[in-house]
mmCIF file of C-alpha atoms in Angstrom:
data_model
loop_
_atom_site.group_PDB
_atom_site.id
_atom_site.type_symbol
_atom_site.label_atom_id
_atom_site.label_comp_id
_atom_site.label_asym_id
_atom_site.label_seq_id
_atom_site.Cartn_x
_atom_site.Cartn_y
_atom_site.Cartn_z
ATOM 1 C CA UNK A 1 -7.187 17.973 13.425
ATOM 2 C CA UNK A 2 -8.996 19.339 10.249
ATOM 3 C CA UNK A 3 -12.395 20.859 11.161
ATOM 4 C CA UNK A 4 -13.313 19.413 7.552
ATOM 5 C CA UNK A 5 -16.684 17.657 7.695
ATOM 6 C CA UNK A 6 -16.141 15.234 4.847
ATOM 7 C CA UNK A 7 -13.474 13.074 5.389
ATOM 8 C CA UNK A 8 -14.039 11.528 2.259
ATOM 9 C CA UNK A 9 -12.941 13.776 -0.345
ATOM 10 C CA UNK A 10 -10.220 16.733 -0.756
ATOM 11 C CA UNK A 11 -9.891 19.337 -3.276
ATOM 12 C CA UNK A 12 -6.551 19.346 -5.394
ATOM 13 C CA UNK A 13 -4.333 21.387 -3.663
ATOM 14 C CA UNK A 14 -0.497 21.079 -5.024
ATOM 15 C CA UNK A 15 1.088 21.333 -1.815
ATOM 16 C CA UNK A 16 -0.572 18.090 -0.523
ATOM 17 C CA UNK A 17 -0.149 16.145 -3.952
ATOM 18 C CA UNK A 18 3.570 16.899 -4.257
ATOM 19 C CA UNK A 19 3.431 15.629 -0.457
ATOM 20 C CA UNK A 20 2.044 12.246 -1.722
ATOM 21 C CA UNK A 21 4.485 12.309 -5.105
ATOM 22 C CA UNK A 22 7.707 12.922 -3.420
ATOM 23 C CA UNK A 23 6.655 9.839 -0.579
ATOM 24 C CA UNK A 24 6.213 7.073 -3.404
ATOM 25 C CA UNK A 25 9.601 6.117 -4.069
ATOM 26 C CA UNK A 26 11.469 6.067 -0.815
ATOM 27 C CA UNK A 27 7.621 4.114 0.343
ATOM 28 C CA UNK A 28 8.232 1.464 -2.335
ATOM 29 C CA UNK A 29 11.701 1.389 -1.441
ATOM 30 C CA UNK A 30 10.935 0.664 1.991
ATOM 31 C CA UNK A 31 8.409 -1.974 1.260
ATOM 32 C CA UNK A 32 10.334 -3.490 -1.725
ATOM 33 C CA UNK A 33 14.133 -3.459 -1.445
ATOM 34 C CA UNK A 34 16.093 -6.548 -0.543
ATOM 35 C CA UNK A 35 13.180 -8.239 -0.090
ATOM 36 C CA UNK A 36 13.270 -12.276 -1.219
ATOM 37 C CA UNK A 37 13.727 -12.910 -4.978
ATOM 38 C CA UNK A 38 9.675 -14.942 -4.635
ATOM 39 C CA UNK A 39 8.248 -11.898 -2.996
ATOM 40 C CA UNK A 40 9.265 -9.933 -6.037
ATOM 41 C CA UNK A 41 8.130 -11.640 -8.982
ATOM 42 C CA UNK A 42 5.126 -12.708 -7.386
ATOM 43 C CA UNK A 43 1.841 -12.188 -9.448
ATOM 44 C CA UNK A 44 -1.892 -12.678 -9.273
ATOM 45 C CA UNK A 45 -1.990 -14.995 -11.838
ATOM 46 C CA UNK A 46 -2.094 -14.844 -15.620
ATOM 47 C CA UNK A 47 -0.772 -11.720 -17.212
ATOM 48 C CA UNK A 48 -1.201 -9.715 -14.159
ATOM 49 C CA UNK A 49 1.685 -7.646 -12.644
ATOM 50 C CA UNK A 50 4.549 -8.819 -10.099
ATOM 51 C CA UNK A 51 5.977 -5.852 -7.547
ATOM 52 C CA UNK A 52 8.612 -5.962 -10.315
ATOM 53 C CA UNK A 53 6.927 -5.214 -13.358
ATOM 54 C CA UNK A 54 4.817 -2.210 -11.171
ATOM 55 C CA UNK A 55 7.985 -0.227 -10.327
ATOM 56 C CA UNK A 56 8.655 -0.486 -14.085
ATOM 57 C CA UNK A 57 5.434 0.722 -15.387
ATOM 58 C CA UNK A 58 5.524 3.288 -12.834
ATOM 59 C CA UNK A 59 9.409 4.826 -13.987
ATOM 60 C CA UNK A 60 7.803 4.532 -17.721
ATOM 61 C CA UNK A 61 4.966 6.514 -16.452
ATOM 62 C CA UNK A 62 7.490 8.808 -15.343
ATOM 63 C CA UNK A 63 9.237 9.116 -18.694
ATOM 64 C CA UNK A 64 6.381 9.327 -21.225
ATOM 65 C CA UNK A 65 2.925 10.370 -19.129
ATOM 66 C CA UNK A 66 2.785 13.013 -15.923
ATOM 67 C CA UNK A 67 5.255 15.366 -16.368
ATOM 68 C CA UNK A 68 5.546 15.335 -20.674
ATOM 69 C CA UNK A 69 2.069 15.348 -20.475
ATOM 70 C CA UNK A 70 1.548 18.316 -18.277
ATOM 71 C CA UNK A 71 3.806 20.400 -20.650
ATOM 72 C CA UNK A 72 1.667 19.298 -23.910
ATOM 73 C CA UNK A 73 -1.381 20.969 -22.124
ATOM 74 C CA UNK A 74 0.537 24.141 -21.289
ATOM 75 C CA UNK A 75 1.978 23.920 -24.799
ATOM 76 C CA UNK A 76 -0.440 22.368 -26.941
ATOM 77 C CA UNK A 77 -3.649 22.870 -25.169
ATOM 78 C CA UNK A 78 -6.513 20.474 -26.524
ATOM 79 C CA UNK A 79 -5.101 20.763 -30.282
ATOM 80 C CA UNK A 80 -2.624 18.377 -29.544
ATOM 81 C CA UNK A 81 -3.396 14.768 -27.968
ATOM 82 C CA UNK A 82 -1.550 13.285 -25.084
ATOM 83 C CA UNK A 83 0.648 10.608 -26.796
ATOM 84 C CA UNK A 84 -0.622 7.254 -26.058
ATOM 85 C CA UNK A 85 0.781 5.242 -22.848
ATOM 86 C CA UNK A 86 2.293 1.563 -23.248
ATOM 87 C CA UNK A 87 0.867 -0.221 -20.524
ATOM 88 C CA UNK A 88 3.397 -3.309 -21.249
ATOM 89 C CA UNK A 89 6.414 -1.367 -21.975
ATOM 90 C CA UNK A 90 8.296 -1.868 -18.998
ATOM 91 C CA UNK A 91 8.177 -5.790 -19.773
ATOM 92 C CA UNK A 92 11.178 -4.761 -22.355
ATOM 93 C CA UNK A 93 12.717 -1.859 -20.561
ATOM 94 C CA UNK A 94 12.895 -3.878 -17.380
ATOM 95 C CA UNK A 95 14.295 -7.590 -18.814
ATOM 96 C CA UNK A 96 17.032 -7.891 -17.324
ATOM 97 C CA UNK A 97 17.381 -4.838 -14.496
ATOM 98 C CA UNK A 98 17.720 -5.360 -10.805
ATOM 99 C CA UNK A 99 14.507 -4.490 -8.771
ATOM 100 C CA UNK A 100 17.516 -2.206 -7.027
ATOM 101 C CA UNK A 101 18.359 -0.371 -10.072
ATOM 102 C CA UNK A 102 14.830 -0.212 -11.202
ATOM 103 C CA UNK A 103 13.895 1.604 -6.917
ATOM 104 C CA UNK A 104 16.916 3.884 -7.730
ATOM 105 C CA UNK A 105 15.717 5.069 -11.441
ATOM 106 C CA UNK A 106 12.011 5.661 -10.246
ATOM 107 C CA UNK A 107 13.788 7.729 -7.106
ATOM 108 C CA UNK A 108 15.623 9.411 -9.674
ATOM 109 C CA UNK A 109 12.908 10.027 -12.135
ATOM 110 C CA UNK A 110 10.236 11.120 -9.659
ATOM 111 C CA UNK A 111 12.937 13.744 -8.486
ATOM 112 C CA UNK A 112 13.501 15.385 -11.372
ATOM 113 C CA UNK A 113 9.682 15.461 -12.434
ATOM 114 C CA UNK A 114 8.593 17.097 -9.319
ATOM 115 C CA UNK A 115 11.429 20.050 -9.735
ATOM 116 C CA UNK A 116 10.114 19.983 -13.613
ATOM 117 C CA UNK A 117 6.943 20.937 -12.121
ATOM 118 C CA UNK A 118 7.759 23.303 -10.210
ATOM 119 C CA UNK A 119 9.924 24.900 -12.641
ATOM 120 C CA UNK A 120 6.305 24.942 -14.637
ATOM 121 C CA UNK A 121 5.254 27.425 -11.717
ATOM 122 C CA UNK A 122 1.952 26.363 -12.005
ATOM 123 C CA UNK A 123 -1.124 29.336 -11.350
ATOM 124 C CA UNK A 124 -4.454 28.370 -9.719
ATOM 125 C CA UNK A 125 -6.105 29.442 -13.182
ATOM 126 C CA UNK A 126 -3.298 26.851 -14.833
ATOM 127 C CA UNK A 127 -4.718 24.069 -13.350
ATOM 128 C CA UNK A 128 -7.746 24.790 -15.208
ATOM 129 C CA UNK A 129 -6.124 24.431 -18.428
ATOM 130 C CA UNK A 130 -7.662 21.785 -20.709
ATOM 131 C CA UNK A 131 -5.950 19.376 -23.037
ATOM 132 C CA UNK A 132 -7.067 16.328 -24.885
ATOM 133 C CA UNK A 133 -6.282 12.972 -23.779
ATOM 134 C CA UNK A 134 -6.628 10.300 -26.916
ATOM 135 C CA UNK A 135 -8.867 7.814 -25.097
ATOM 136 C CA UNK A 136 -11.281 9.959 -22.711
ATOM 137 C CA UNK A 137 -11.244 13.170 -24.232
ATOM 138 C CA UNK A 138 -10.937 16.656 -22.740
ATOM 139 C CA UNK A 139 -9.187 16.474 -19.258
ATOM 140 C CA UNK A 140 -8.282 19.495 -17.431
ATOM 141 C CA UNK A 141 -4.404 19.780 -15.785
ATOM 142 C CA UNK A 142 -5.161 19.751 -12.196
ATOM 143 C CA UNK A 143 -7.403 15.792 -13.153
ATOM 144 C CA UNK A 144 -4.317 15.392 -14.730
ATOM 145 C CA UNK A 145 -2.321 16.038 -11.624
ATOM 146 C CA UNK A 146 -4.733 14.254 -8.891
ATOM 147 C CA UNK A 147 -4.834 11.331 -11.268
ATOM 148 C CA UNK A 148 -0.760 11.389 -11.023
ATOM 149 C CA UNK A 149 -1.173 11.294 -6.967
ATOM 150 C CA UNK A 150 -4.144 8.459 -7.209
ATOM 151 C CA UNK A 151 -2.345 6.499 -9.276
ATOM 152 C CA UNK A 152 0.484 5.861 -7.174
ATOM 153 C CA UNK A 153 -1.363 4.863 -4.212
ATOM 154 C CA UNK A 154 -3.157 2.344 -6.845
ATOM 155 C CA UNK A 155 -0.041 0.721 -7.543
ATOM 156 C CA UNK A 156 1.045 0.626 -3.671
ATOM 157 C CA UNK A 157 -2.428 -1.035 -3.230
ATOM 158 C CA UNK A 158 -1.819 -3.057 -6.191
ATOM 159 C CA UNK A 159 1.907 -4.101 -4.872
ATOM 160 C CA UNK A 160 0.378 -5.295 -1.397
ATOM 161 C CA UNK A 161 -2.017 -6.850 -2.401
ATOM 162 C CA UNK A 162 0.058 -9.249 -4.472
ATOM 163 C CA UNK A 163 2.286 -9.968 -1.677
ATOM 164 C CA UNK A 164 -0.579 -10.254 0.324
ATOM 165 C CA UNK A 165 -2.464 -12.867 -1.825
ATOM 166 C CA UNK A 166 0.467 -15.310 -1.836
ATOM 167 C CA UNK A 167 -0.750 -15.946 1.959
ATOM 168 C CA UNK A 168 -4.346 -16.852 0.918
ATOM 169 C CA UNK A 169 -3.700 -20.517 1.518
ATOM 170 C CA UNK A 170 -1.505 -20.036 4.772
ATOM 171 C CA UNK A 171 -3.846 -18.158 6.850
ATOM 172 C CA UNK A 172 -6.248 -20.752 7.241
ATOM 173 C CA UNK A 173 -9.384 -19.773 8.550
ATOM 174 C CA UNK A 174 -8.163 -15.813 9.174
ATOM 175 C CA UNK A 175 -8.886 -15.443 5.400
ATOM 176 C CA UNK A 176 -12.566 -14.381 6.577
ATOM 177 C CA UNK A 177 -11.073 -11.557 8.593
ATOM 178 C CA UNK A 178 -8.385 -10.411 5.983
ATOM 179 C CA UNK A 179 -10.288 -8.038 3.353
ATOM 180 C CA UNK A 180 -7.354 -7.904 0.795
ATOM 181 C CA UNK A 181 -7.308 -11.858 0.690
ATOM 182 C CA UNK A 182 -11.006 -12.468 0.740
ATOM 183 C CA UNK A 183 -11.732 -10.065 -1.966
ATOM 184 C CA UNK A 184 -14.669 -7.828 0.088
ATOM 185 C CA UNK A 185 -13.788 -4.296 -0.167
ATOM 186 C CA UNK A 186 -15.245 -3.655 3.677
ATOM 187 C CA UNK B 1 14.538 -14.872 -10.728
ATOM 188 C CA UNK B 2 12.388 -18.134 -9.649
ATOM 189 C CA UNK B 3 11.878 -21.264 -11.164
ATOM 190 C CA UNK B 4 8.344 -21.571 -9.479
ATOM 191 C CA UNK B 5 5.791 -22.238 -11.847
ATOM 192 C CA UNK B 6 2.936 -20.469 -9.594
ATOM 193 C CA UNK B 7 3.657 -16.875 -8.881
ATOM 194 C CA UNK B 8 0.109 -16.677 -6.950
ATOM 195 C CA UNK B 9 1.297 -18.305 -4.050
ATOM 196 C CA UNK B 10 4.076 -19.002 -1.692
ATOM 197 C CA UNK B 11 4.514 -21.568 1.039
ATOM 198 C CA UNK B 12 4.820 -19.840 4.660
ATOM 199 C CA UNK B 13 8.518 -19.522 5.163
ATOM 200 C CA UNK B 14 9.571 -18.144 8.477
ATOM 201 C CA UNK B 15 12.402 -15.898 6.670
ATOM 202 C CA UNK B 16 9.983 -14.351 4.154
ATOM 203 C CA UNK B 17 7.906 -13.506 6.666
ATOM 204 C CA UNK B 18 10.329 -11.501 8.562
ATOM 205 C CA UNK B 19 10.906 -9.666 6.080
ATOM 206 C CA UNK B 20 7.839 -8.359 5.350
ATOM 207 C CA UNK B 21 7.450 -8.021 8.872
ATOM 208 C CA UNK B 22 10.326 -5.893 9.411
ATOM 209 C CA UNK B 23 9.843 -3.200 6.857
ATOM 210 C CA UNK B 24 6.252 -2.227 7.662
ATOM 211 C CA UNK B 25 6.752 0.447 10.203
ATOM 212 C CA UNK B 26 9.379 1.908 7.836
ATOM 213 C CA UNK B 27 6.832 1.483 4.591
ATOM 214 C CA UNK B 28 4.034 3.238 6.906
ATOM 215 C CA UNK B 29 6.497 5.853 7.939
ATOM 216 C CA UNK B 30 7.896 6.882 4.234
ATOM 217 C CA UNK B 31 4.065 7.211 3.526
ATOM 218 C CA UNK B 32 2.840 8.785 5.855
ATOM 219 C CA UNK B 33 5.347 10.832 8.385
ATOM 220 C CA UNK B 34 5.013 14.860 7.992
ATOM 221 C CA UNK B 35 1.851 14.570 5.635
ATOM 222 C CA UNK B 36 -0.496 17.269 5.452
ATOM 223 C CA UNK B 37 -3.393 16.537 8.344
ATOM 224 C CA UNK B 38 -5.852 16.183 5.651
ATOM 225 C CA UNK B 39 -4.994 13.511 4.608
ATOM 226 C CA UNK B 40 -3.592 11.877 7.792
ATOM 227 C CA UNK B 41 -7.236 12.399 8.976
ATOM 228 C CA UNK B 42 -8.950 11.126 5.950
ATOM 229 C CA UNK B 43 -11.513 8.082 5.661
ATOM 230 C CA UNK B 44 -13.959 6.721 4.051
ATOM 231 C CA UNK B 45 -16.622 7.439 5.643
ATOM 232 C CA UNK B 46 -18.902 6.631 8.769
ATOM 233 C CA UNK B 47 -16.657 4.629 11.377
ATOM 234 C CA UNK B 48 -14.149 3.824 8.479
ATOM 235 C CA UNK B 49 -10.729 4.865 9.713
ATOM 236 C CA UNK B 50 -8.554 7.245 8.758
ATOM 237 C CA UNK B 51 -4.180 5.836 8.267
ATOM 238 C CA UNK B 52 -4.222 7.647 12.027
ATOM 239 C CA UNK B 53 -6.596 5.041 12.896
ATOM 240 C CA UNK B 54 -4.913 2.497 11.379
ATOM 241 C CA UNK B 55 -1.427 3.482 12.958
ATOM 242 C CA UNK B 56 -3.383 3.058 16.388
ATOM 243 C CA UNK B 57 -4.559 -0.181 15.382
ATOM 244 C CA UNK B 58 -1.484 -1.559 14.444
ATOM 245 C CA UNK B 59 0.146 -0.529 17.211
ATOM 246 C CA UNK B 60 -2.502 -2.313 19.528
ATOM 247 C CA UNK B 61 -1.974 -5.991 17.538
ATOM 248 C CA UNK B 62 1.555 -5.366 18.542
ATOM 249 C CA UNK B 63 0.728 -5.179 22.079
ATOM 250 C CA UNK B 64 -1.670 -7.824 22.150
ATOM 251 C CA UNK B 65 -2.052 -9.720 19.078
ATOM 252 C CA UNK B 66 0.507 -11.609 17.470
ATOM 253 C CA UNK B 67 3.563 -12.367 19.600
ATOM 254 C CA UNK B 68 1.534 -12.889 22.522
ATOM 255 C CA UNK B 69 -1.144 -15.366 20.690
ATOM 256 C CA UNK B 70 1.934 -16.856 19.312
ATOM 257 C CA UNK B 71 3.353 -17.465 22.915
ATOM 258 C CA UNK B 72 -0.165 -18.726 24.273
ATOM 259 C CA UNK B 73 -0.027 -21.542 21.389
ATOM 260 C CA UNK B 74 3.839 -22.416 22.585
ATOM 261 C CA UNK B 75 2.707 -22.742 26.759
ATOM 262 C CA UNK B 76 -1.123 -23.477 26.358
ATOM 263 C CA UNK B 77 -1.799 -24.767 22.987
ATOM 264 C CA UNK B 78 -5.702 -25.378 22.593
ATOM 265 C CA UNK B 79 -6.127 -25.604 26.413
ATOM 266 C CA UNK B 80 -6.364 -21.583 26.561
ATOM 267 C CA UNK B 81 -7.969 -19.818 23.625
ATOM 268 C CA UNK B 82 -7.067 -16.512 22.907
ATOM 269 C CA UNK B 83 -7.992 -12.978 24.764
ATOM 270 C CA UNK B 84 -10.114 -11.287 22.087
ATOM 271 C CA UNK B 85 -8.749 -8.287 20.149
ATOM 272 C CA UNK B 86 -10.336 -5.415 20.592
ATOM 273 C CA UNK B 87 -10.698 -3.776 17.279
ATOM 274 C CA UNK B 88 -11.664 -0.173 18.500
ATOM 275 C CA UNK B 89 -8.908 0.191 21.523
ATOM 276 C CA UNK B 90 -7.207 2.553 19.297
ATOM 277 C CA UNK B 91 -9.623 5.154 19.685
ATOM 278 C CA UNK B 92 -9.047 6.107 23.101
ATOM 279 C CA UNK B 93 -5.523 4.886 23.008
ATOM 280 C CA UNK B 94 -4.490 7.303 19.703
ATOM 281 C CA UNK B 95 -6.341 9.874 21.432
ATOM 282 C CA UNK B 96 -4.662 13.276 21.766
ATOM 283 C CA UNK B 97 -1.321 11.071 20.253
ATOM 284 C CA UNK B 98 0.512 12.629 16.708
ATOM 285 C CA UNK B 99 0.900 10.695 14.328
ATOM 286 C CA UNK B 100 4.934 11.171 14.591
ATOM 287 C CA UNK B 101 4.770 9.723 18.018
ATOM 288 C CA UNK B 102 2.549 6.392 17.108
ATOM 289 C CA UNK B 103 4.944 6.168 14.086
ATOM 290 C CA UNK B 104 7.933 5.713 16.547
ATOM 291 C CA UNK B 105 5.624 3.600 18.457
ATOM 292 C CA UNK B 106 4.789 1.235 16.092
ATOM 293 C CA UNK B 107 8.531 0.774 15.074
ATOM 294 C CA UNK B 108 9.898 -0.225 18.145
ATOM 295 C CA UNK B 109 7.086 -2.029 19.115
ATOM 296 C CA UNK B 110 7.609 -4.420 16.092
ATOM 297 C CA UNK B 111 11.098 -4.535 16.564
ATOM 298 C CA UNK B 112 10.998 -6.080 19.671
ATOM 299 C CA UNK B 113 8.623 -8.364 18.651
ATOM 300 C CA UNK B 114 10.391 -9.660 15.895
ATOM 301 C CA UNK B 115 13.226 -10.250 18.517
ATOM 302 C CA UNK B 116 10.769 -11.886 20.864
ATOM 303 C CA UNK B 117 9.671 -14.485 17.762
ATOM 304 C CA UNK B 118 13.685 -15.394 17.162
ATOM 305 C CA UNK B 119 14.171 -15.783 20.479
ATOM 306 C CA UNK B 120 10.821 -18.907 20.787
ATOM 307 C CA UNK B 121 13.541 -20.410 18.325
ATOM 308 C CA UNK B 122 10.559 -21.697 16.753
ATOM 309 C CA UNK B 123 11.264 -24.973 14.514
ATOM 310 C CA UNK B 124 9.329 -26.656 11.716
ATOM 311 C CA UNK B 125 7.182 -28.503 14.180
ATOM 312 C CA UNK B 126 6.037 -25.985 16.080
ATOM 313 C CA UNK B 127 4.763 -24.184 13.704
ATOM 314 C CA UNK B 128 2.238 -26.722 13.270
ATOM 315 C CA UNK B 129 1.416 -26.763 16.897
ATOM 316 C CA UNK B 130 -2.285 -25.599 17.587
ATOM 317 C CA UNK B 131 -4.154 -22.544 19.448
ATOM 318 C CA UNK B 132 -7.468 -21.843 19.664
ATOM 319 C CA UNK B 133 -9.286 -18.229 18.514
ATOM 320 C CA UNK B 134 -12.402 -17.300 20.348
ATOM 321 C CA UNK B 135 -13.822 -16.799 17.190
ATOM 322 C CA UNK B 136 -11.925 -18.983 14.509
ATOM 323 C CA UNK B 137 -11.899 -22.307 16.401
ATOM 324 C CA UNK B 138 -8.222 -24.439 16.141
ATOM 325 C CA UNK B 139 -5.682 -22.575 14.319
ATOM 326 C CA UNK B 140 -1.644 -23.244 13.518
ATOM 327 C CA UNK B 141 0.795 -21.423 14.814
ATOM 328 C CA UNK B 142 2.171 -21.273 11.428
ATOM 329 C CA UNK B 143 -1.363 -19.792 10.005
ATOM 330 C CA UNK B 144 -0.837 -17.030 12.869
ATOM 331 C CA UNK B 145 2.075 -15.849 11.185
ATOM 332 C CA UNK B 146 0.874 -15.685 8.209
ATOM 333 C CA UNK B 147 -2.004 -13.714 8.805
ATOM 334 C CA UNK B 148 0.475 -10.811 10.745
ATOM 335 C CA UNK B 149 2.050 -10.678 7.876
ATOM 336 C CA UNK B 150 -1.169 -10.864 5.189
ATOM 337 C CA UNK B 151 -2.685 -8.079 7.940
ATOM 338 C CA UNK B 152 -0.134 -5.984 7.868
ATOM 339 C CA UNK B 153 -0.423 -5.637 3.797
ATOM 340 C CA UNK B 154 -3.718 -5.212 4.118
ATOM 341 C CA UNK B 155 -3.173 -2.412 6.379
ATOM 342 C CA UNK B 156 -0.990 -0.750 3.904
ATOM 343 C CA UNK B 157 -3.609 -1.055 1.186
ATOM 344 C CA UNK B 158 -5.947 0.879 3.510
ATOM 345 C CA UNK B 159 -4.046 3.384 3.695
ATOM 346 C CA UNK B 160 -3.023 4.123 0.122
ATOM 347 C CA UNK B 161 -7.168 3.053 -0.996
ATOM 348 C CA UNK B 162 -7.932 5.948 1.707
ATOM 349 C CA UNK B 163 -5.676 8.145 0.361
ATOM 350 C CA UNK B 164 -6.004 7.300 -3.442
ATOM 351 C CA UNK B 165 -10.282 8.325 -2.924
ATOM 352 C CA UNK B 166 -9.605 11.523 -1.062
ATOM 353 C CA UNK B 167 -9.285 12.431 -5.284
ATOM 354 C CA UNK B 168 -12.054 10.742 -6.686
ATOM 355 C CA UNK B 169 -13.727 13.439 -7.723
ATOM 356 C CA UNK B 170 -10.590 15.388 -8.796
ATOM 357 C CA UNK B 171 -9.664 12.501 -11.426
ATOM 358 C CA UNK B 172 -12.294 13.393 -13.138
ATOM 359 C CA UNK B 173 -12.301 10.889 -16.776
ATOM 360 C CA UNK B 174 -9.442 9.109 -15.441
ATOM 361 C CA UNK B 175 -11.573 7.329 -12.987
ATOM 362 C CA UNK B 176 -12.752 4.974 -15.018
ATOM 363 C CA UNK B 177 -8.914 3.924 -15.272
ATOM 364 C CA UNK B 178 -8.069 3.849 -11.741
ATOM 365 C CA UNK B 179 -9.691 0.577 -10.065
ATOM 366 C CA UNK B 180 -8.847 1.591 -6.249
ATOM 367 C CA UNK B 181 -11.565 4.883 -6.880
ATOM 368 C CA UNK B 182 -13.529 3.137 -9.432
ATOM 369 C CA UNK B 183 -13.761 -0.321 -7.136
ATOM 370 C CA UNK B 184 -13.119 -2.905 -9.773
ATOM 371 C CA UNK B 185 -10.229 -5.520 -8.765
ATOM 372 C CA UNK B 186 -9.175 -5.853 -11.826
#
């Protein structure tokens, strides 16, 4: 066991975030794959996101945001902007794709990305590199790199709790007990 | 895709729920098997729990939870309420355990389980037959499954919401974009 006090809060380290990065796929794959057709394009409603349309946001944010961004810091620095993401881009890239083919690509994707970055043989004093992203201004690589990591669990939160929420009726009076369905954050 | 006009919610369906069900220990063991202690040993705080914790606890509401509340409904109905769950046993029983080994616990555990359901045969009817929680008053069997199958998702956003604020810090600007650190539901 770590003889960390705080529990609540670790420094980047690369090691542990590339043990978090190379999980997500073969996690969502386990969770996701094969799984019934209404599980799949389930949705909170409105124009929020199904399990479906997550996997494709997250292979977009594999072509256009972690990695391509990472190399316009080393490149670029701040003088040139992080292109801007499309949130809604996978509803076009996706139309039509199997949730399968869409599990494979993101494998695929994240497995090239992560030998990318390595290839990028990253220093300690690299992560401190600063570049300029269009919305919140000057970000640093390694906030770059945690928010890569955080962002995947989001969407694996984000993914069960949609499947979780199509229960809210069924579980009768357990819906006091079940945080993700009653909304408290406990 | 489906025709279903509400994508927020889905009736209980004995063969959705299986499979859900039956790919939890392997979702929980793509995320978490061979991770850095750090952040197997992570929480949020106080007596939160850490995904060791939650491993534990899972493993306990396989032992004395769900199958065997459901077979208490099938012989006793609302003549016997239910033994109350102990929501700390995991403490002493995870104690001095690795993670690897509740894992593999967990797994088999649930596999038998989902054996022991198939083999109740259970039909439409009886999953409108009634228990009683010591807590919760009269409950269906059917709302029982539900909720192992809502409580296992909300286990799995744990997890990843433990995880995901290990970096909150680390983010930096980008919090403001990630609603698991920053707390919004969006």
């Amino acid at each position: 066991m770590t003889t960390q006090n705080d529990r609540t809060r670790r420094p980047f380290a690369m090691d542990e975030a590339i043990a978090i990065l190379s999980r997500t796929p073969a996690t969502l794959d386990a969770l996701l794959r094969g799984l019934p057709e209404g599980w799949i394009a389930a949705n909170e409603g409105g124009e929020t996101w199904s399990p479906f349309d997550v996997v494709g946001h997250l292979i977009h944010g594999e072509r256009t945001d972690w990695v391509p961004r990472a190399k316009i810091i080393m490149e670029h620095g701040e003088s040139r902007p992080f292109d801007t993401f499309d949130r809604f881009a996978q509803f076009a890239e996706s139309d039509g794709r199997t949730l399968a083919s869409l599990l494979d690509e993101f494998a695929s994707l994240r497995q090239e990305n992560l030998r990318e970055l390595n290839a990028l043989g990253l220093t300690s004093a690299d992560l401190d590199r600063r570049g300029r992203h269009p919305e919140l201004g000057v970000v640093t690589l390694r906030q770059l790199l945690a928010t890569w990591v955080a962002h995947d669990l989001d969407h694996v939160v984000q993914i069960s709790r949609v499947l979780a929420r199509q229960y809210s009726d069924e579980v009768g009076p357990w819906r006091a007990y079940l945080r993700i369905i009653s909304g408290s954050q406990g």
